[in-house]
Amino acid sequence: MDYSIRIAGEAGQGLQTIGAALGKIFSRLGYHVFTHQDYMSRVRGGHNYYQIRLSEKAISASRDVIHILVALNIESIDMHRLSLHSDGIILYEPQNDEEEEDEQFLATAFTQIAKDAGGNKIMANVVAVGAILGLFGFDLQVAEEIIKESLAKKSGEIIEGNLKAMQAGSDYVRKNCRKLDRFQTVEAEQDNLMLINGVQAIGAGAVMSGVRFYAAYPMTPSTGIMVYLAGKAVDFGIIVEQAEDEISAINMALGASYAGIRAMTGTSGGGFALMTEGVSLAGITETPIVIAEMQRPGPATGLPTRTEQSDLDFVIHGGHGEFPRVVLTPGTPEQAFYAANKAFDLAEKYQIPVFIQADQYLGDTEWTYRDFDLSDLSYKDYRLRHKDLAELKDYKRYAVSSDGISPMAVPGESRHLVVVDSDEHDEDGHIIEDAETRIRMFDKRLHAKMERLRKEISPPVLYGERTAPEIILVCFGSTYGVIREAVDILGKDYSLAMLHFSEVYPFPALNEFDYADYLRKARSTVCIENNATGQFNRLLRAEMGIACSSRINRYDGRPFTLESLVEEIRQRL
Amino acid sequence: MADEKDYTGQTPAWCPGCGNFSLLATLKKTLAAMDIPPHELIVVSGIGQAAKLPHYLRCNAFNGLHGRALPVATGISMVNPDMKLLVTTGDGDCYGEGGNHFLHAMRRNVNMALFVHNNQIYGLTKGQASPTSRQGMKSKTQPFGSLSSQFNPLSMAISQDCGFVARGFIGDREHLQHLMTEAINHRGFSLVDIFQPCVSFNKVNTFKWYKERVYHLEEEHDAGDRMKAFQRSLEWGEKIPVGIFYRHDNNRVLTDDLPPLKNGPLPLQDFDPQETTQILEEFY
Ligand SMILES: Cc1ncc(C[n+]2csc(CCOP(=O)(O)OP(=O)(O)O)c2C)c(N)n1
Ligand code: SF4
Ligand SMILES: [Mg+2]
């Protein structure tokens, strides 16, 4: 069982509501769900869609072929009918009586059904939900539960109306659909899965790692993190401030971090451009900070609501001067969750900026999981506090130590003074210009830390043929899911594996896993990236001296989808 | 009362005769008189001659980037509003590079005192026009004279209803101490723009130039009258008033009633990840 549903229409027509409800219903029924959204940079009108895939097996990508199209306007039919499976069906709001009617089309007057059954045309969305559930023959009980939860604050009358509207939607298709048995379903293995997207996973990971301050300036696709954390402000004591610009956002976060808490900021490429001086400030002042950089296609404003992996070079190098940093590139919400935790841990342990780099695609796509193993999270307070601080005779913020890490105190907690400086400084934090101190500071701040940091970085994951794959698909970040499924398909015909990097800077060493050896021995290596120039491929060559034998690059602002990617890979083999 | 020597920091690297020396001395005196322990004080600065001040004082210090002291101070204040917070900055640092932050720190009403060392020039970078330079002032980078009009920080602050707006002069230290004390005591954002002659690069706005022009706002000046204060802030020319132009405490301070702060400053609160585990429940 593997079905894809696409809800298409204008912004403001409620496709978000329908899509979100379906995702929740299917996952609560215990099915694996994968959703992705394609939307234009406008609040009303235009053309958007929300795609939901469900299966009884774990899935991690969107497919090109769809089984149900809900066309909220007529244009949607023309735009998407070519993607329809031969057994698929299009539910559409009828405009006049002369429209096509065959097995592939079912005129469904969502608005009229809503008015008749529920008493309000707004309930058209719920009619659509009911209609889809009806096509599969799903019992509406779980869906009713979810509607009641989401409308908990509304009157009994409204809830009742919605339930009736959903039932009417289901009844309508069950009565009028000509081939009702076309979508066979399989019982789900469990009865409740978690549905979470990349943005939520980063936010939840941050909360569970003790974030206390988040400053940002709204920018798609990073805004969701700020929205999420603002929603947790009261329950978890988090201060969220909307800064006047990204320069301010990162400097506020650094101020808060200096004051002694865990701080974070988030932005997209354009905002990160403004933050780079602040990144460098974090570097020289050794102030911990976590930065979520959610990529969208550039240059400049580019395609604001779409996806790309084109800021890799920028995030690895952004910021003048030389200082240590870590760049994590999770490929799934689960990896994003743990990446957030690791980011906070490393940022404080090493007193450095740590990046979680993702993109619109990972940020918005929802995945299902049974749960996240919380015992894998770490929390340690690395600050010098309480008695250890008070009893110290002489405190120096930048005291030189063999591991490069100096004691970080909370200003005001003791009589010791905490002095930090963006100028090169001595151990006390005061401006210096002499060469000797400069070198000592560099050796401490950069070289000593980098050496230890390398050991913190996890090696890439090899998926598929593990002994001696002849073909290796090389990737990083959000392409994990689709390439993983491509390996499942192509693995039947080829000796092939995926090598996915979820931590890219410092570049993973070979001691734990000699992936370089695999790459050298493979007959063909294909680097697959959502950008035009192959930034990861370049990084791999620069760090490891390995060049992939070919590249697949997508830079139309859209994510890779399964069938078309598989086709493209086949052409290279 | 603390001693001024308790606040002695590094040896200043300013030019001999620079107005910053008097400013620093007055600040030490103010802090000693107010008995603010150095470890309860955080001084934030950007970059410039003025911004070096925190090194020359004994205090907690964050010497950040050119123009960006105010966001850093905002972040500090929001998580630990109990610390005494000062920002020392230059006219270029605060009104030029950091102009946007100046506007928004006032709107937020961050609980802090802002001391702007206004020498009407970029000192550290050797004499270019600053936002407060006289229109027409020539320099190596303004060969035809500064083309822009002179920025008026006081009028700007009053227009934004900033709760404490004052101007001082390093040539009148007793008065300056009074202004600094009042500014530090004010709850909310306070601005003291301080005339600080740059002996090396500003050959027009010299100590003598200020001395001849500066006069105190009359005792009768009603600092609660916004329109009056605005009017007085426009005075510039042969006579230039100093003193407290405008003050009130009607505005909400940024950290007043901020729910996450209800148990006190955040840095001293311990975090227990176990208390966050319910966060994933909403995804089922
Ligand atoms: C981003 C950035 N741009 C430019 C500079 C160079 N710079 C340092 S201080 C300064 C101006 C200083 O003028 P002001 O703030 O009035 O301070 P003063 O030295 O006069 O006290 C400039 C332009 C810098 N450090 N950083
Ligand atoms: S350049 Fe001007 S402001 Fe800077 S230290 Fe010298 S006299 Fe003072
Ligand atoms: Mg100046």
PDB file of C-alpha atoms in Angstrom, chain B residues 8 53 64 68 79 84 109 130 138 160 163 198 207:
ATOM      1  CA  THR B   8      40.513  51.480  37.743  1.00  0.00           C
ATOM      2  CA  LEU B  53      36.136  52.701  27.661  1.00  0.00           C
ATOM      3  CA  GLY B  64      31.555  43.940  20.590  1.00  0.00           C
ATOM      4  CA  ARG B  68      26.198  46.682  17.594  1.00  0.00           C
ATOM      5  CA  VAL B  79      17.791  37.355  30.264  1.00  0.00           C
ATOM      6  CA  LYS B  84      23.299  47.331  35.995  1.00  0.00           C
ATOM      7  CA  ASN B 109      12.686  50.639  26.417  1.00  0.00           C
ATOM      8  CA  SER B 130      30.055  61.552  11.538  1.00  0.00           C
ATOM      9  CA  LYS B 138      35.239  69.278   5.226  1.00  0.00           C
ATOM     10  CA  GLN B 160      10.231  58.442  20.194  1.00  0.00           C
ATOM     11  CA  GLY B 163      11.962  58.243  29.041  1.00  0.00           C
ATOM     12  CA  CYS B 198      38.447  65.212  19.941  1.00  0.00           C
ATOM     13  CA  PHE B 207      36.863  72.368  24.024  1.00  0.00           C
TER      14      PHE B 207
END
